Short mmCIF file of C-alpha atoms in Angstrom, two decimals:
data_model
loop_
_atom_site.label_atom_id
_atom_site.label_comp_id
_atom_site.label_asym_id
_atom_site.label_seq_id
_atom_site.Cartn_x
_atom_site.Cartn_y
_atom_site.Cartn_z
CA MET E 216 -3.32 -13.56 85.57
CA GLU E 217 -0.06 -14.09 87.45
CA SER E 218 -0.06 -10.48 88.66
CA GLU E 219 -3.64 -10.92 89.94
CA ASN E 220 -2.62 -14.08 91.83
CA LYS E 221 0.35 -12.22 93.33
CA LYS E 222 -1.88 -9.33 94.41
CA SER E 223 -4.35 -11.81 95.94
CA ALA E 224 -1.54 -13.57 97.82
CA VAL E 225 -0.23 -10.24 99.16
CA SER E 226 -3.76 -9.29 100.26
CA ASP E 227 -4.17 -12.67 102.00
CA VAL E 228 -0.87 -12.25 103.87
CA GLY E 229 -1.82 -8.68 104.78
CA ALA E 230 -5.18 -9.82 106.19
CA TRP E 231 -3.53 -12.51 108.33
CA ALA E 232 -0.77 -10.15 109.48
CA MET E 233 -3.33 -7.49 110.47
CA ASN E 234 -5.34 -10.06 112.43
CA ILE E 235 -2.35 -11.55 114.25
CA ILE E 236 -0.71 -8.19 115.08
CA SER E 237 -3.95 -6.52 116.22
CA SER E 238 -5.12 -9.59 118.17
CA VAL E 239 -1.82 -10.02 119.98
CA GLY E 240 -1.65 -6.27 120.59
CA ILE E 241 -5.14 -6.13 122.09
CA ILE E 242 -4.38 -9.11 124.35
CA MET E 243 -1.25 -7.38 125.63
CA ALA E 244 -3.12 -4.07 126.13
CA ASN E 245 -6.02 -5.79 127.91
CA LYS E 246 -3.61 -7.72 130.11
CA GLN E 247 -2.12 -4.46 131.34
CA LEU E 248 -5.58 -2.86 131.65
CA MET E 249 -7.35 -5.73 133.44
CA SER E 250 -4.67 -7.42 135.54
CA ALA E 251 -4.31 -6.72 139.26
CA ASN E 252 -0.73 -5.56 138.62
CA GLY E 253 -2.01 -3.12 135.99
CA TYR E 254 -5.16 -1.00 136.23
CA ALA E 255 -7.53 -3.72 137.53
CA PHE E 256 -10.28 -2.85 135.03
CA GLY E 257 -12.23 -6.10 135.45
CA PHE E 258 -15.14 -5.35 133.12
CA ALA E 259 -14.42 -7.47 130.05
CA THR E 260 -17.96 -7.56 128.59
CA THR E 261 -18.47 -3.80 128.92
CA LEU E 262 -15.03 -3.24 127.39
CA THR E 263 -16.15 -5.34 124.40
CA GLY E 264 -19.16 -3.01 124.17
CA PHE E 265 -16.71 -0.08 123.97
CA HIS E 266 -14.84 -1.94 121.21
CA PHE E 267 -17.95 -2.35 119.06
CA THR E 268 -19.04 1.26 119.75
CA VAL E 269 -15.78 2.59 118.31
CA THR E 270 -16.00 0.11 115.40
CA ALA E 271 -19.59 1.24 114.70
CA LEU E 272 -18.50 4.92 114.73
CA VAL E 273 -15.67 4.18 112.29
CA GLY E 274 -18.16 2.40 110.00
CA LEU E 275 -20.59 5.33 110.25
CA VAL E 276 -17.88 7.85 109.31
CA SER E 277 -16.71 5.61 106.47
CA ASN E 278 -20.23 5.35 105.03
CA ALA E 279 -20.86 9.10 105.45
CA THR E 280 -17.65 10.04 103.63
CA GLY E 281 -18.23 7.54 100.82
CA LEU E 282 -15.23 5.36 101.63
CA SER E 283 -17.56 2.38 101.96
CA VAL E 284 -21.11 1.61 100.86
CA SER E 285 -23.82 0.31 103.19
CA LYS E 286 -25.45 -2.73 101.61
CA HIS E 287 -28.80 -4.23 102.53
CA VAL E 288 -28.90 -7.25 104.84
CA PRO E 289 -32.26 -8.28 106.36
CA MET E 290 -32.63 -7.00 109.92
CA TRP E 291 -33.62 -10.43 111.26
CA GLU E 292 -30.30 -11.88 110.02
CA LEU E 293 -28.35 -9.02 111.62
CA LEU E 294 -30.20 -9.55 114.91
CA TRP E 295 -29.67 -13.32 114.75
CA PHE E 296 -25.95 -12.86 114.12
CA SER E 297 -25.63 -10.29 116.93
CA VAL E 298 -27.36 -12.62 119.42
CA VAL E 299 -25.00 -15.48 118.49
CA ALA E 300 -21.95 -13.19 118.71
CA ASN E 301 -22.97 -11.80 122.11
CA VAL E 302 -23.67 -15.29 123.46
CA SER E 303 -20.17 -16.21 122.28
CA ILE E 304 -18.59 -13.28 124.16
CA THR E 305 -20.59 -13.89 127.35
CA GLY E 306 -20.06 -17.65 127.18
CA MET E 307 -16.30 -17.24 126.85
CA ASN E 308 -16.14 -14.88 129.83
CA LEU E 309 -18.29 -17.21 131.97
CA SER E 310 -16.26 -20.24 130.87
CA LEU E 311 -13.03 -18.52 131.90
CA MET E 312 -14.53 -17.61 135.28
CA LEU E 313 -16.11 -20.99 136.12
CA ASN E 314 -13.49 -23.37 134.71
CA SER E 315 -9.80 -23.95 135.32
CA VAL E 316 -7.41 -22.38 132.80
CA GLY E 317 -6.58 -25.86 131.48
CA PHE E 318 -10.19 -26.75 130.66
CA TYR E 319 -10.77 -23.28 129.19
CA GLN E 320 -7.88 -23.87 126.79
CA ILE E 321 -9.22 -27.32 125.87
CA SER E 322 -12.63 -25.80 125.10
CA LYS E 323 -10.96 -23.23 122.81
CA LEU E 324 -9.03 -25.99 121.03
CA SER E 325 -12.23 -27.95 120.49
CA MET E 326 -13.51 -25.14 118.25
CA ILE E 327 -11.47 -26.46 115.30
CA PRO E 328 -13.19 -29.89 115.10
CA VAL E 329 -16.54 -28.28 115.99
CA VAL E 330 -16.19 -25.78 113.11
CA CYS E 331 -15.27 -28.64 110.76
CA ILE E 332 -18.34 -30.64 111.81
CA MET E 333 -20.66 -27.63 111.58
CA GLU E 334 -19.36 -26.70 108.11
CA TRP E 335 -19.93 -30.32 107.04
CA ILE E 336 -23.51 -30.27 108.43
CA LEU E 337 -24.47 -26.77 107.22
CA HIS E 338 -22.56 -26.55 103.94
CA SER E 339 -21.68 -30.20 103.13
CA LYS E 340 -17.99 -29.25 103.15
CA GLN E 341 -15.54 -32.17 102.77
CA TYR E 342 -11.97 -32.33 104.11
CA SER E 343 -9.04 -34.36 102.82
CA LYS E 344 -7.07 -36.75 105.04
CA GLU E 345 -4.11 -34.36 104.95
CA VAL E 346 -6.21 -31.45 106.24
CA LYS E 347 -7.69 -33.60 109.03
CA LEU E 348 -4.22 -34.81 110.05
CA SER E 349 -2.76 -31.28 110.10
CA VAL E 350 -5.70 -30.03 112.22
CA LEU E 351 -4.98 -32.84 114.71
CA VAL E 352 -1.28 -31.87 114.84
CA VAL E 353 -2.16 -28.21 115.53
CA VAL E 354 -4.61 -29.17 118.31
CA ILE E 355 -2.00 -31.43 119.94
CA GLY E 356 0.72 -28.76 119.67
CA VAL E 357 -1.33 -25.92 121.14
CA GLY E 358 -2.66 -28.33 123.78
CA VAL E 359 0.90 -29.19 124.88
CA CYS E 360 1.67 -25.42 124.99
CA THR E 361 -1.28 -24.25 127.03
CA VAL E 362 -3.12 -27.02 128.88
CA THR E 363 -2.03 -27.48 132.49
CA ASP E 364 -4.52 -28.24 135.27
CA VAL E 365 -7.88 -29.55 134.04
CA LYS E 366 -10.85 -29.30 136.41
CA VAL E 367 -14.44 -29.68 135.27
CA ASN E 368 -17.73 -28.68 136.89
CA ALA E 369 -21.30 -28.82 135.58
CA LYS E 370 -21.90 -25.04 135.23
CA GLY E 371 -18.50 -24.46 133.68
CA PHE E 372 -18.97 -27.34 131.24
CA ILE E 373 -22.36 -26.00 130.06
CA CYS E 374 -20.92 -22.47 129.59
CA ALA E 375 -17.92 -23.86 127.70
CA CYS E 376 -20.17 -25.88 125.37
CA LEU E 377 -22.36 -22.83 124.76
CA ALA E 378 -19.30 -20.66 124.10
CA VAL E 379 -17.73 -23.15 121.65
CA LEU E 380 -20.96 -23.73 119.70
CA SER E 381 -21.88 -20.03 119.47
CA THR E 382 -18.33 -18.94 118.53
CA SER E 383 -18.08 -21.61 115.83
CA LEU E 384 -21.52 -20.69 114.46
CA GLN E 385 -20.64 -16.98 114.51
CA GLN E 386 -17.49 -17.50 112.46
CA ILE E 387 -19.28 -19.70 109.91
CA THR E 388 -22.13 -17.16 109.66
CA ILE E 389 -19.69 -14.33 108.84
CA GLY E 390 -18.54 -16.16 105.72
CA SER E 391 -22.08 -17.23 104.78
CA LEU E 392 -23.51 -13.69 105.00
CA GLN E 393 -20.67 -12.24 102.92
CA LYS E 394 -21.26 -14.79 100.15
CA LYS E 395 -25.06 -14.69 100.35
CA TYR E 396 -25.38 -10.91 100.03
CA SER E 397 -22.10 -10.19 98.16
CA ILE E 398 -21.12 -7.84 100.95
CA GLY E 399 -17.58 -6.89 101.92
CA SER E 400 -16.07 -7.62 105.32
CA PHE E 401 -16.06 -4.00 106.50
CA GLU E 402 -19.58 -3.35 105.17
CA LEU E 403 -20.93 -6.36 107.09
CA LEU E 404 -19.08 -5.33 110.24
CA SER E 405 -20.47 -1.78 110.01
CA ARG E 406 -24.01 -3.27 109.91
CA THR E 407 -23.58 -5.64 112.88
CA ALA E 408 -21.34 -3.50 115.13
CA PRO E 409 -24.04 -0.96 116.20
CA ILE E 410 -26.43 -3.73 117.30
CA GLN E 411 -23.69 -5.50 119.27
CA ALA E 412 -22.49 -2.21 120.78
CA ILE E 413 -25.95 -1.21 122.07
CA SER E 414 -26.75 -4.66 123.49
CA LEU E 415 -23.34 -5.09 125.16
CA LEU E 416 -23.35 -1.59 126.68
CA ILE E 417 -26.79 -2.31 128.20
CA LEU E 418 -26.19 -5.90 129.35
CA GLY E 419 -22.41 -5.75 129.82
CA PRO E 420 -22.31 -4.04 133.25
CA PHE E 421 -24.74 -6.62 134.70
CA ILE E 422 -22.79 -9.55 133.24
CA ASP E 423 -19.55 -8.09 134.62
CA TYR E 424 -21.20 -7.61 138.02
CA TYR E 425 -22.10 -11.31 138.01
CA LEU E 426 -18.53 -12.19 137.03
CA ASN E 427 -16.59 -10.08 139.54
CA GLY E 428 -19.16 -8.59 141.96
CA LYS E 429 -18.39 -4.98 141.00
CA PHE E 430 -20.26 -2.33 139.01
CA ILE E 431 -18.30 -0.31 136.46
CA THR E 432 -19.76 2.92 137.95
CA ASN E 433 -17.70 2.27 141.10
CA TYR E 434 -14.43 2.05 139.18
CA LYS E 435 -12.12 5.05 139.51
CA LEU E 436 -10.67 5.92 136.13
CA SER E 437 -7.07 7.08 135.93
CA SER E 438 -5.33 8.70 132.98
CA GLY E 439 -3.38 5.47 132.43
CA ALA E 440 -6.56 3.36 132.36
CA ILE E 441 -8.20 5.77 129.88
CA LEU E 442 -5.12 5.59 127.65
CA PHE E 443 -5.19 1.78 127.60
CA ILE E 444 -8.97 1.71 127.00
CA ILE E 445 -8.46 3.96 123.96
CA LEU E 446 -5.58 1.75 122.78
CA SER E 447 -7.68 -1.39 123.27
CA CYS E 448 -10.62 0.11 121.33
CA SER E 449 -8.34 1.26 118.49
CA LEU E 450 -6.78 -2.18 118.15
CA ALA E 451 -10.26 -3.75 118.33
CA VAL E 452 -11.28 -1.96 115.11
CA PHE E 453 -8.38 -3.59 113.23
CA CYS E 454 -9.00 -6.91 114.99
CA ASN E 455 -12.71 -6.96 114.08
CA VAL E 456 -12.14 -5.86 110.47
CA SER E 457 -9.35 -8.40 109.93
CA GLN E 458 -11.46 -11.23 111.43
CA TYR E 459 -14.29 -10.59 108.96
CA LEU E 460 -11.72 -10.11 106.19
CA CYS E 461 -9.92 -13.39 106.91
CA ILE E 462 -13.07 -15.50 107.22
CA GLY E 463 -14.46 -13.92 104.03
CA ARG E 464 -11.26 -14.75 102.14
CA PHE E 465 -10.62 -18.21 103.58
CA SER E 466 -12.92 -20.20 105.87
CA ALA E 467 -13.83 -20.48 109.55
CA THR E 468 -11.63 -23.60 109.84
CA SER E 469 -8.58 -21.87 108.36
CA PHE E 470 -9.20 -18.89 110.65
CA GLN E 471 -9.22 -21.19 113.68
CA VAL E 472 -6.13 -23.20 112.66
CA LEU E 473 -3.84 -20.34 111.64
CA GLY E 474 -5.36 -18.20 114.39
CA HIS E 475 -3.54 -20.34 116.93
CA MET E 476 -0.39 -18.57 115.78
CA LYS E 477 -1.71 -15.79 118.04
CA THR E 478 -1.51 -18.16 121.02
CA ILE E 479 2.15 -18.82 120.28
CA CYS E 480 2.86 -15.10 119.85
CA VAL E 481 1.10 -14.31 123.14
CA LEU E 482 3.14 -16.95 125.01
CA THR E 483 6.37 -15.61 123.49
CA LEU E 484 5.55 -11.95 124.21
CA GLY E 485 4.38 -12.86 127.71
CA TRP E 486 7.81 -14.37 128.30
CA LEU E 487 9.60 -11.34 126.81
CA LEU E 488 7.48 -8.52 128.30
CA PHE E 489 5.87 -9.90 131.46
CA ASP E 490 8.47 -12.43 132.70
CA SER E 491 6.03 -15.33 132.18
CA GLU E 492 7.56 -18.79 132.51
CA LEU E 493 8.45 -20.51 129.22
CA THR E 494 9.25 -24.19 129.74
CA PHE E 495 10.63 -26.89 127.45
CA LYS E 496 7.05 -28.24 127.25
CA ASN E 497 5.83 -24.86 125.94
CA ILE E 498 8.61 -24.71 123.33
CA MET E 499 7.92 -28.28 122.14
CA GLY E 500 4.20 -27.50 121.90
CA MET E 501 4.92 -24.36 119.85
CA PHE E 502 7.14 -26.34 117.47
CA ILE E 503 4.47 -29.04 116.97
CA ALA E 504 1.75 -26.39 116.46
CA VAL E 505 3.80 -24.45 113.87
CA LEU E 506 4.59 -27.71 112.08
CA GLY E 507 0.86 -28.49 111.99
CA MET E 508 0.09 -25.02 110.58
CA VAL E 509 2.69 -25.47 107.82
CA VAL E 510 1.25 -28.89 106.93
CA TYR E 511 -2.28 -27.44 107.01
CA SER E 512 -1.33 -24.63 104.62
CA TRP E 513 0.26 -27.16 102.26
CA ALA E 514 -2.76 -29.50 102.48
CA VAL E 515 -5.22 -26.68 101.72
CA GLU E 516 -3.17 -25.52 98.72
CA ALA E 517 -2.91 -29.11 97.43
CA GLU E 518 -6.69 -29.46 97.82
CA LYS E 519 -7.25 -26.21 95.88
CA ARG E 520 -4.98 -27.37 93.03
CA SER E 521 -6.77 -30.71 92.88
CA ASN E 522 -10.18 -28.98 92.76
CA ALA E 523 -8.90 -26.58 90.08
CA LYS E 524 -7.78 -29.49 87.89
CA THR E 525 -11.13 -31.22 88.32
CA THR E 526 -12.99 -28.00 87.45
CA SER E 527 -10.75 -27.42 84.41
CA TYR E 528 -11.36 -30.96 83.17
CA THR E 529 -15.11 -30.56 83.64
CA LYS E 530 -15.11 -27.26 81.74
CA ASN E 531 -13.16 -28.79 78.84
CA SER E 532 -15.55 -31.75 78.68
CA LEU E 533 -18.53 -29.42 78.61
CA THR E 534 -16.96 -27.35 75.87
CA GLU E 535 -16.48 -30.44 73.68
CA GLU E 536 -20.09 -31.44 74.30
CA GLU E 537 -21.26 -27.95 73.42
CA ILE E 538 -19.25 -28.06 70.19
CA ARG E 539 -20.84 -31.38 69.23
CA LEU E 540 -24.35 -30.03 69.92
CA LEU E 541 -23.54 -26.87 67.99
CA LYS E 542 -22.43 -28.91 64.97
CA GLU E 543 -25.61 -30.98 65.10
CA GLY E 544 -27.63 -27.75 65.29
CA VAL E 545 -25.84 -26.27 62.28
CA GLU E 546 -26.41 -29.45 60.24
CA SER E 547 -30.14 -29.41 61.01
CA MET E 548 -30.55 -25.65 60.51
CA PRO E 549 -31.12 -25.61 56.69
CA LEU E 550 -33.90 -28.16 56.95
CA LYS E 551 -35.67 -26.04 59.53
CA ASP E 552 -35.24 -22.95 57.40
CA VAL E 553 -36.71 -24.72 54.34
CA GLU E 554 -39.67 -25.93 56.37
CA LEU E 555 -40.19 -22.46 57.75
CA ALA E 556 -40.05 -20.92 54.25
CA GLU E 557 -42.54 -23.44 52.92
CA SER E 558 -44.95 -22.76 55.77
CA LYS E 559 -44.74 -19.03 55.13
CA GLU E 560 -45.61 -19.54 51.47
#
């Protein structure tokens, strides 16, 4: 039992590590690929289409070679999920374009309470005071790190709301589908990736044209840009798999809270690799956020132990009740047998 718990803990750490490393890596690669100082590839939505195309191909090869098994999920649920996921991607890109960086960061931070509320509405999930407090600490910490100028406009506000709601719903749906159909993270991803890839490759160029006024067909590819596109797509496979894996193992709320570790890593690597400014305010925000994550992890574990004790007590009570009923049944059995014998005669 202890060895199984240790293996589970190692798997959990591995899933988080894969998600953080791949997510931070893809952000760094995309920064070099898309920035004006890099290769100026300003087609984020189409690039996401490339990501899901490569992920779909990996899933196809995995299924064909028997490394994974394709399980049945109703097509309408796959289409519904893909629509929500694509709205999330488009909404985030539009929100970043129409809003100030400060308001964009606030909208991303609001996903944690939104996910909590949606899980409460959809799945009647309850949270302890400790968990709620730790979530608040994380939000404050990351807010201090990242939020600077905050400017709001009507279009940007609507896009931000749409992005937050769709992203939160997408992450909750990942966990729900895995539990509902007993399907693994990679198997689910291999079913949804082709639909997202096709839709984003068709719609992506038009969305990108609206965002930056340029068509991808007019972009002149260089060997460096191709190299970073390949790197970005490779990292996206690990990023997508680990996202499904983490949400399947934990919850959408945990994924959001501990996922902000990526924000801290990005700020630190930006300072180390790209000479980004790192102020005392940033450092204080990071410290508060990490403290909140530690408290959150402790609160979740305490909640699990409390639930385990309650479940254990309930099981023991039921066992005693079953024993009592069994005894009563045994005592009454001879009488029933006699009656049955008499009726047969």
